[in-house]
Every structure is written in C-alpha cells, then in structure tokens.
C-alpha cells in the first residue's frame, strides 16, 4: 500500500530570506511595511514572496496584534428557522462578496439568545479571533453596541435606526432600511383595495424592526380609521405562520388581508388558508414582507416587498471595512423596499 502523501510545505520567511539574499529580520520589516530596509530591498522581498506564493499567517498576525483577517457574524435565533430564511442567505452572500475582495474570512455562529451572543464577543475579543463584527437583529433594549464599544471591536449594525439626537458612536456604523415607510406602503395598498380587517403575522418580539412594523401598522390604522387591525408575533417559521393563519381565519370575524413578516410564513399561510376553504385573494389577500423565488412558486403569486438584500450585505461589509481602515463611523440608509403587486391581493368582495 502506498503511504500517506505528505502535505504541501508552506513557504516561510526563511525561504524568502534565502531566495532574496537578505536576513529574516529584513524580510519581516519589508513584508510588514516597517522601517529598517531600503525601498529596493523591500521591493525585492515582496517580489520573491509573490513568486513563492507566501501569505501571512492569520494566527501569527493575531498574536502580534496586527489583526485576524476575519470578520464575525453571530445570529441569535432558533437554528431551525434560519435554514428556510432567504434573507440571511442573501445577506451573507453580499457580505462574502466584499470580504473576498480583501481576502478576509467570515466567522459565523448561531446562538440561543443575546446573552450567549455577548459571551461570544467577549471570547472572540480575548482570543483575537476577529477584526470586527456585523450585528444583525437590533433589539429594542440592546446591550450589544455598548459591549462592542467597551471592547473596542469595530462593528456595523444592520437594521438599526440611527439616534436622531446624536451621531453614531466611534467604531460603530449603522446600515438601515425604512421599515416604517415600507409598512405604510403595504397598509396604503390594502386600504385602497377596501380592506379594513388586517392581521400582521409578525416575526420575533423584541426585535427593533418587528416593533417598528407593529407601531407603524397601528399608526397607519389609526390615521385611516381602521379599528380591526392587529399584529401577532411568531418565530418566523412556516409552522407558526400556518398555525396563526388557521387561528385568525377561524375567528368569528376573520381578516380580509394578512401581512407576513417573511416569505416562508406567507407561503405556509396560503396553504393553511386553502385547507380552511379560503381562496386567495377572493376571500383573503396576502402580502409577504420579503420577496423571493418562493413568492413566485406558489399559486397565486404573492404580492411582496422587494429589496436588494445582497446589496444590503455588500453595503454593511463595505462599511465595516471602512471602520477597519480607520474610517469614521457612518449611518447609511438603503433604498426603501418596493411593493410589487401580484395576484395574491385584490379588492374586498361585497360582504
């Protein structure tokens, strides 16, 4: 039997020094852009390093305080709900596109709650595991920005609303979407179609964007004189989306329109409505918050709010790279999600 193949040997600074005819200390100075060598020596060392395919060790960089070449992302949600959530897949795709340009890695972890997430940040900081982090799902009472500021970890919060009284704190940027404006457009569309009984099947309670959507729904309902409008929170899963749909449609005065906080719940809701004998949109109209391929794979196609989530991820990653390059903290608003009207919403039938 043939023996195991030996792993390929990585080139070292010693190899570069031998090929370039200089000392190892000179190689270190040249590759780390430190004074102590001439420009001619620096260029020669870098040329040899490129020829040999040398790359800096991320572990060594961390130990020397020069960075980990890695960005962190922690998600505090039930792991079972992430597998069917298109939003996070698209967001991470956009983030990874930008990180790849700088040859940075993405360290991803799923935890049970915000306390566990904070513990991860403390561990990463102590171990020099990441250079910065992307924070998702801002909370109404959120300990994470303060902790990250205390630890000195650069961070970008995605989905948070900037404080109008003050700018972003140093080392913390915000990329946000106007959830209030998006919900107002949904309510306006349904009101124009004659809907007066609307149930919003929302996501996780305590998330800042969930609370903004609920508040906006109430405000728009009050402004338009709609008295039979309410929100019900869920865990974003198809099972809870279907269960809530069956419950509200089985009430004595069922809603004429349902607004779901993601595409998965909306598709599950259509199936649940059909099982109770409700036609879409003849008996009940359906709107999905996140447009995706799922919204065009169900009959009828779903009216949905569309935004470029991949671009959202790119923007968040670029803002984080700006902080890592010692740039200022920024507040960036992405374009307002656009309501795409399809066959799942229609005028209320005469009752």
CSV table of C-alpha atoms in Angstrom, one decimal:
chain,number,residue,atom,x,y,z
A,1,UNK,CA,0.0,0.0,0.0
A,2,UNK,CA,1.2,3.5,-0.8
A,3,UNK,CA,2.0,5.6,2.2
A,4,UNK,CA,0.2,8.9,3.0
A,5,UNK,CA,1.1,11.8,0.9
A,6,UNK,CA,2.9,14.5,2.8
A,7,UNK,CA,1.1,17.8,3.0
A,8,UNK,CA,2.5,20.6,0.8
A,9,UNK,CA,5.0,22.7,2.6
A,10,UNK,CA,4.2,26.3,3.0
A,11,UNK,CA,6.9,28.8,2.1
A,12,UNK,CA,8.3,30.7,5.1
A,13,UNK,CA,10.1,33.9,5.8
A,14,UNK,CA,13.3,31.9,6.0
A,15,UNK,CA,12.7,30.7,2.4
A,16,UNK,CA,12.1,34.2,1.2
A,17,UNK,CA,15.3,35.4,3.0
A,18,UNK,CA,17.4,32.7,1.4
A,19,UNK,CA,16.0,33.4,-2.1
A,20,UNK,CA,16.3,37.2,-1.7
A,21,UNK,CA,19.7,37.1,-0.1
A,22,UNK,CA,18.7,39.1,3.0
A,23,UNK,CA,18.2,38.4,6.7
A,24,UNK,CA,14.9,37.1,8.1
A,25,UNK,CA,14.5,40.4,10.0
A,26,UNK,CA,14.8,42.3,6.8
A,27,UNK,CA,12.1,40.1,5.3
A,28,UNK,CA,9.9,40.8,8.3
A,29,UNK,CA,10.4,44.6,8.0
A,30,UNK,CA,9.7,44.5,4.3
A,31,UNK,CA,6.5,42.4,4.4
A,32,UNK,CA,5.1,44.2,7.4
A,33,UNK,CA,5.8,47.6,5.8
A,34,UNK,CA,8.1,48.7,8.7
A,35,UNK,CA,11.1,51.0,8.5
A,36,UNK,CA,14.6,49.4,8.6
A,37,UNK,CA,15.1,48.4,5.0
A,38,UNK,CA,15.6,50.3,1.7
A,39,UNK,CA,12.9,50.6,-0.9
A,40,UNK,CA,15.0,48.4,-3.2
A,41,UNK,CA,15.2,45.6,-0.6
A,42,UNK,CA,11.5,46.0,0.2
A,43,UNK,CA,10.5,45.6,-3.5
A,44,UNK,CA,12.9,42.6,-3.9
A,45,UNK,CA,11.5,40.8,-0.9
A,46,UNK,CA,7.9,41.4,-1.9
A,47,UNK,CA,8.6,40.1,-5.4
A,48,UNK,CA,10.2,36.9,-4.1
A,49,UNK,CA,7.3,36.4,-1.6
A,50,UNK,CA,4.9,36.6,-4.5
A,51,UNK,CA,6.9,34.2,-6.6
A,52,UNK,CA,6.9,31.7,-3.7
A,53,UNK,CA,3.2,32.1,-3.0
A,54,UNK,CA,3.8,33.2,0.6
A,55,UNK,CA,0.9,34.5,2.6
A,56,UNK,CA,0.9,35.9,6.1
A,57,UNK,CA,-0.3,33.5,8.9
A,58,UNK,CA,-3.5,34.8,10.4
A,59,UNK,CA,-2.6,33.2,13.7
A,60,UNK,CA,0.8,35.0,13.8
A,61,UNK,CA,-0.9,38.3,12.8
A,62,UNK,CA,-3.3,37.9,15.7
A,63,UNK,CA,-0.5,37.2,18.2
A,64,UNK,CA,1.4,40.2,17.1
A,65,UNK,CA,-1.7,42.4,17.4
A,66,UNK,CA,-2.0,43.0,13.6
A,67,UNK,CA,-5.4,41.5,13.1
A,68,UNK,CA,-7.1,38.2,12.4
A,69,UNK,CA,-8.1,38.8,8.8
A,70,UNK,CA,-11.5,37.6,9.9
A,71,UNK,CA,-14.9,39.3,10.4
A,72,UNK,CA,-17.5,37.8,12.8
A,73,UNK,CA,-21.3,37.4,12.5
A,74,UNK,CA,-23.4,35.9,15.3
A,75,UNK,CA,-27.1,35.2,14.9
A,76,UNK,CA,-29.2,34.8,18.0
A,77,UNK,CA,-32.2,33.0,16.5
A,78,UNK,CA,-33.6,29.4,16.6
A,79,UNK,CA,-31.3,27.5,14.3
A,80,UNK,CA,-34.3,25.6,12.7
A,81,UNK,CA,-35.7,28.9,11.4
A,82,UNK,CA,-32.5,30.0,9.6
A,83,UNK,CA,-32.4,27.1,7.2
A,84,UNK,CA,-35.6,28.4,5.4
A,85,UNK,CA,-35.0,32.1,5.7
A,86,UNK,CA,-33.8,33.5,2.4
A,87,UNK,CA,-33.0,36.9,3.9
A,88,UNK,CA,-29.9,35.7,5.8
A,89,UNK,CA,-28.6,33.6,2.8
A,90,UNK,CA,-28.7,36.6,0.6
A,91,UNK,CA,-27.3,39.0,3.2
A,92,UNK,CA,-24.3,36.6,3.8
A,93,UNK,CA,-23.8,36.3,0.0
A,94,UNK,CA,-23.4,40.1,-0.3
A,95,UNK,CA,-21.1,40.2,2.8
A,96,UNK,CA,-18.9,37.5,1.4
A,97,UNK,CA,-18.6,39.1,-2.0
A,98,UNK,CA,-17.0,42.2,-0.4
A,99,UNK,CA,-14.8,40.3,2.1
A,100,UNK,CA,-13.4,38.1,-0.7
A,101,UNK,CA,-12.1,41.2,-2.4
A,102,UNK,CA,-9.8,41.7,0.6
A,103,UNK,CA,-9.2,38.0,1.2
A,104,UNK,CA,-11.0,38.2,4.6
A,105,UNK,CA,-12.7,35.3,6.2
A,106,UNK,CA,-16.2,35.2,7.8
A,107,UNK,CA,-16.6,33.5,11.1
A,108,UNK,CA,-20.3,32.6,11.6
A,109,UNK,CA,-22.0,31.3,14.7
A,110,UNK,CA,-25.6,30.7,15.7
A,111,UNK,CA,-26.5,31.0,19.4
A,112,UNK,CA,-29.7,30.8,21.5
A,113,UNK,CA,-30.0,34.4,22.7
A,114,UNK,CA,-28.4,37.8,23.1
A,115,UNK,CA,-26.6,36.9,26.3
A,116,UNK,CA,-24.9,34.0,24.5
A,117,UNK,CA,-24.1,36.3,21.7
A,118,UNK,CA,-22.4,38.8,24.1
A,119,UNK,CA,-20.4,35.9,25.5
A,120,UNK,CA,-19.2,35.0,22.0
A,121,UNK,CA,-18.0,38.6,21.5
A,122,UNK,CA,-16.1,38.6,24.8
A,123,UNK,CA,-14.4,35.3,23.8
A,124,UNK,CA,-13.5,36.5,20.3
A,125,UNK,CA,-12.0,39.7,21.8
A,126,UNK,CA,-9.9,37.7,24.3
A,127,UNK,CA,-8.7,35.3,21.7
A,128,UNK,CA,-8.1,37.9,19.0
A,129,UNK,CA,-10.4,35.9,16.7
A,130,UNK,CA,-11.9,38.8,14.7
A,131,UNK,CA,-11.1,42.2,13.5
A,132,UNK,CA,-14.7,43.4,13.5
A,133,UNK,CA,-18.3,42.2,13.6
A,134,UNK,CA,-21.5,42.6,11.8
A,135,UNK,CA,-24.5,42.8,14.1
A,136,UNK,CA,-28.0,41.7,13.0
A,137,UNK,CA,-31.4,41.9,14.5
A,138,UNK,CA,-31.1,45.0,16.7
A,139,UNK,CA,-33.2,44.8,19.8
A,140,UNK,CA,-35.3,47.5,21.4
A,141,UNK,CA,-33.1,47.3,24.5
A,142,UNK,CA,-29.9,46.2,23.1
A,143,UNK,CA,-26.7,45.5,25.2
A,144,UNK,CA,-24.5,44.7,22.2
A,145,UNK,CA,-23.5,48.2,20.9
A,146,UNK,CA,-22.3,49.2,24.4
A,147,UNK,CA,-20.4,46.0,24.9
A,148,UNK,CA,-18.7,46.2,21.5
A,149,UNK,CA,-17.8,49.8,22.1
A,150,UNK,CA,-16.3,48.8,25.5
A,151,UNK,CA,-14.3,46.0,24.0
A,152,UNK,CA,-13.1,48.2,21.1
A,153,UNK,CA,-14.4,45.9,18.4
A,154,UNK,CA,-15.4,47.8,15.2
A,155,UNK,CA,-19.0,46.9,14.3
A,156,UNK,CA,-21.7,47.6,11.8
A,157,UNK,CA,-25.3,47.2,13.0
A,158,UNK,CA,-27.6,46.2,10.2
A,159,UNK,CA,-31.3,47.1,10.5
A,160,UNK,CA,-31.0,49.6,13.3
A,161,UNK,CA,-32.4,53.1,13.2
A,162,UNK,CA,-30.0,55.9,14.0
A,163,UNK,CA,-30.5,58.0,17.0
A,164,UNK,CA,-31.7,61.4,15.8
A,165,UNK,CA,-30.3,63.1,18.8
A,166,UNK,CA,-26.7,62.1,18.2
A,167,UNK,CA,-24.5,60.6,15.5
A,168,UNK,CA,-23.1,57.0,15.6
A,169,UNK,CA,-20.5,56.3,18.4
A,170,UNK,CA,-16.9,55.8,17.3
A,171,UNK,CA,-16.2,52.4,15.9
A,172,UNK,CA,-19.9,51.7,15.3
A,173,UNK,CA,-21.7,52.3,12.0
A,174,UNK,CA,-25.4,51.6,11.1
A,175,UNK,CA,-26.9,50.4,7.8
A,176,UNK,CA,-30.7,50.6,8.0
A,177,UNK,CA,-33.9,50.3,5.9
A,178,UNK,CA,-37.1,52.3,6.4
A,179,UNK,CA,-39.4,49.6,7.8
A,180,UNK,CA,-41.9,52.2,8.8
A,181,UNK,CA,-42.2,53.5,5.3
A,182,UNK,CA,-42.5,50.0,3.9
A,183,UNK,CA,-45.3,49.1,6.2
A,184,UNK,CA,-47.1,52.4,5.4
A,185,UNK,CA,-47.0,51.4,1.7
A,186,UNK,CA,-48.5,48.0,2.5
A,187,UNK,CA,-51.3,49.5,4.5
A,188,UNK,CA,-52.0,52.1,1.9
A,189,UNK,CA,-52.2,49.4,-0.8
A,190,UNK,CA,-54.7,47.3,1.2
A,191,UNK,CA,-56.7,50.3,2.3
A,192,UNK,CA,-57.1,51.3,-1.4
A,193,UNK,CA,-58.5,47.8,-2.1
A,194,UNK,CA,-61.1,48.2,0.6
A,195,UNK,CA,-59.6,46.1,3.3
A,196,UNK,CA,-60.5,47.1,6.9
A,197,UNK,CA,-59.7,43.9,8.8
A,198,UNK,CA,-56.0,43.2,8.6
A,199,UNK,CA,-53.8,40.9,10.6
A,200,UNK,CA,-50.0,41.3,10.6
A,201,UNK,CA,-48.3,38.0,11.3
A,202,UNK,CA,-45.0,39.3,12.6
A,203,UNK,CA,-41.6,37.9,13.5
A,204,UNK,CA,-39.9,37.6,16.8
A,205,UNK,CA,-41.0,40.0,19.5
A,206,UNK,CA,-38.3,42.3,20.9
A,207,UNK,CA,-36.6,42.9,17.6
A,208,UNK,CA,-36.4,46.5,16.7
A,209,UNK,CA,-37.7,46.1,13.2
A,210,UNK,CA,-40.6,43.9,14.4
A,211,UNK,CA,-41.6,46.7,16.9
A,212,UNK,CA,-41.3,49.4,14.2
A,213,UNK,CA,-43.5,47.5,11.9
A,214,UNK,CA,-46.1,46.9,14.6
A,215,UNK,CA,-46.1,50.6,15.7
A,216,UNK,CA,-46.4,51.8,12.1
A,217,UNK,CA,-49.3,49.4,11.4
A,218,UNK,CA,-51.1,50.8,14.4
A,219,UNK,CA,-50.3,54.4,13.5
A,220,UNK,CA,-51.5,53.9,9.9
A,221,UNK,CA,-54.6,52.1,11.0
A,222,UNK,CA,-55.4,55.0,13.4
A,223,UNK,CA,-54.8,57.6,10.7
A,224,UNK,CA,-57.1,55.8,8.3
A,225,UNK,CA,-59.8,55.0,10.9
A,226,UNK,CA,-59.2,51.2,10.8
A,227,UNK,CA,-60.3,49.6,14.0
A,228,UNK,CA,-59.8,45.9,13.2
A,229,UNK,CA,-56.1,45.8,12.7
A,230,UNK,CA,-53.6,43.9,14.9
A,231,UNK,CA,-50.3,42.1,14.9
A,232,UNK,CA,-49.4,38.6,16.2
A,233,UNK,CA,-45.7,37.7,16.8
A,234,UNK,CA,-44.1,34.4,15.8
A,235,UNK,CA,-40.7,32.8,15.5
A,236,UNK,CA,-40.6,33.3,11.7
A,237,UNK,CA,-41.1,29.6,11.0
A,238,UNK,CA,-43.6,28.1,8.5
A,239,UNK,CA,-45.2,26.1,11.3
A,240,UNK,CA,-46.0,29.1,13.4
A,241,UNK,CA,-47.0,31.1,10.3
A,242,UNK,CA,-49.5,28.4,9.4
A,243,UNK,CA,-50.8,27.9,12.9
A,244,UNK,CA,-51.5,31.7,13.4
A,245,UNK,CA,-53.2,31.8,10.0
A,246,UNK,CA,-55.6,29.0,10.9
A,247,UNK,CA,-56.3,30.6,14.2
A,248,UNK,CA,-57.1,34.1,12.9
A,249,UNK,CA,-59.1,32.8,9.9
A,250,UNK,CA,-61.2,30.6,12.2
A,251,UNK,CA,-62.3,33.6,14.3
A,252,UNK,CA,-65.9,34.9,14.2
A,253,UNK,CA,-64.9,37.9,12.0
A,254,UNK,CA,-61.8,36.7,10.1
A,255,UNK,CA,-59.5,39.3,8.5
A,256,UNK,CA,-59.7,40.1,4.8
A,257,UNK,CA,-56.0,40.6,4.5
A,258,UNK,CA,-52.9,39.0,6.0
A,259,UNK,CA,-49.4,40.6,6.1
A,260,UNK,CA,-46.5,38.2,6.8
A,261,UNK,CA,-43.0,39.3,8.0
A,262,UNK,CA,-41.3,36.8,5.7
A,263,UNK,CA,-41.8,34.8,2.5
A,264,UNK,CA,-41.8,31.4,4.2
A,265,UNK,CA,-44.7,32.2,6.6
A,266,UNK,CA,-46.6,33.8,3.7
A,267,UNK,CA,-46.4,30.6,1.6
A,268,UNK,CA,-47.3,28.5,4.6
A,269,UNK,CA,-50.2,30.8,5.2
A,270,UNK,CA,-51.6,30.4,1.7
A,271,UNK,CA,-51.6,26.6,2.2
A,272,UNK,CA,-53.3,27.0,5.6
A,273,UNK,CA,-55.9,29.3,4.2
A,274,UNK,CA,-56.7,26.8,1.5
A,275,UNK,CA,-57.1,24.0,4.0
A,276,UNK,CA,-59.9,26.0,5.6
A,277,UNK,CA,-61.6,26.7,2.3
A,278,UNK,CA,-60.4,30.3,2.0
A,279,UNK,CA,-59.4,31.4,-1.6
A,280,UNK,CA,-56.5,33.9,-2.2
A,281,UNK,CA,-57.3,36.6,-3.0
A,282,UNK,CA,-61.1,36.1,-3.3
A,283,UNK,CA,-61.6,35.5,0.5
A,284,UNK,CA,-58.3,36.8,1.9
A,285,UNK,CA,-55.5,38.9,0.4
A,286,UNK,CA,-51.9,38.0,1.3
A,287,UNK,CA,-48.7,40.2,1.4
A,288,UNK,CA,-45.2,38.9,2.1
A,289,UNK,CA,-42.6,41.2,3.5
A,290,UNK,CA,-39.6,39.6,1.7
A,291,UNK,CA,-39.9,38.9,-2.0
A,292,UNK,CA,-38.1,35.8,-3.1
A,293,UNK,CA,-38.4,32.9,-5.6
A,294,UNK,CA,-40.8,31.3,-3.2
A,295,UNK,CA,-43.3,34.1,-3.8
A,296,UNK,CA,-43.3,33.2,-7.5
A,297,UNK,CA,-43.6,29.4,-6.9
A,298,UNK,CA,-47.0,29.4,-5.2
A,299,UNK,CA,-50.4,30.0,-6.7
A,300,UNK,CA,-51.3,32.7,-6.8
A,301,UNK,CA,-48.0,34.7,-7.0
A,302,UNK,CA,-47.6,36.7,-3.9
A,303,UNK,CA,-47.7,40.5,-3.6
A,304,UNK,CA,-44.4,41.3,-1.8
A,305,UNK,CA,-42.0,43.9,-0.6
A,306,UNK,CA,-38.8,43.7,-2.7
A,307,UNK,CA,-35.4,44.9,-1.7
A,308,UNK,CA,-31.9,44.0,-2.8
A,309,UNK,CA,-30.7,42.1,0.2
A,310,UNK,CA,-27.5,41.0,-1.4
A,311,UNK,CA,-26.7,44.7,-1.9
A,312,UNK,CA,-27.6,45.3,1.7
A,313,UNK,CA,-25.0,42.8,2.7
A,314,UNK,CA,-22.4,44.4,0.4
A,315,UNK,CA,-23.1,47.8,2.0
A,316,UNK,CA,-22.8,46.5,5.5
A,317,UNK,CA,-19.5,44.8,4.7
A,318,UNK,CA,-18.0,47.9,3.0
A,319,UNK,CA,-18.9,50.0,6.0
A,320,UNK,CA,-17.1,47.5,8.3
A,321,UNK,CA,-14.1,47.6,6.0
A,322,UNK,CA,-14.1,51.4,6.3
A,323,UNK,CA,-14.0,51.1,10.1
A,324,UNK,CA,-11.2,48.6,9.9
A,325,UNK,CA,-9.3,51.1,7.7
A,326,UNK,CA,-9.7,53.7,10.5
A,327,UNK,CA,-12.5,55.5,8.7
A,328,UNK,CA,-15.3,57.4,10.5
A,329,UNK,CA,-18.5,55.9,11.8
A,330,UNK,CA,-21.3,56.3,9.3
A,331,UNK,CA,-25.1,56.0,9.1
A,332,UNK,CA,-26.2,54.6,5.7
A,333,UNK,CA,-29.8,54.2,4.6
A,334,UNK,CA,-30.5,51.7,1.9
A,335,UNK,CA,-33.4,52.2,-0.6
A,336,UNK,CA,-37.0,51.9,0.6
A,337,UNK,CA,-38.3,48.3,-0.1
A,338,UNK,CA,-40.7,48.5,-3.1
A,339,UNK,CA,-44.1,46.9,-3.1
A,340,UNK,CA,-44.6,44.5,-6.1
A,341,UNK,CA,-48.3,44.0,-6.6
A,342,UNK,CA,-49.2,40.5,-7.8
A,343,UNK,CA,-52.2,38.2,-7.8
A,344,UNK,CA,-52.5,37.5,-4.1
A,345,UNK,CA,-54.0,40.9,-3.3
A,346,UNK,CA,-57.4,42.0,-4.6
A,347,UNK,CA,-60.4,44.2,-3.8
A,348,UNK,CA,-62.7,43.1,-0.9
A,349,UNK,CA,-65.8,41.3,-2.1
A,350,UNK,CA,-69.2,42.6,-1.1
A,351,UNK,CA,-70.0,41.1,2.3
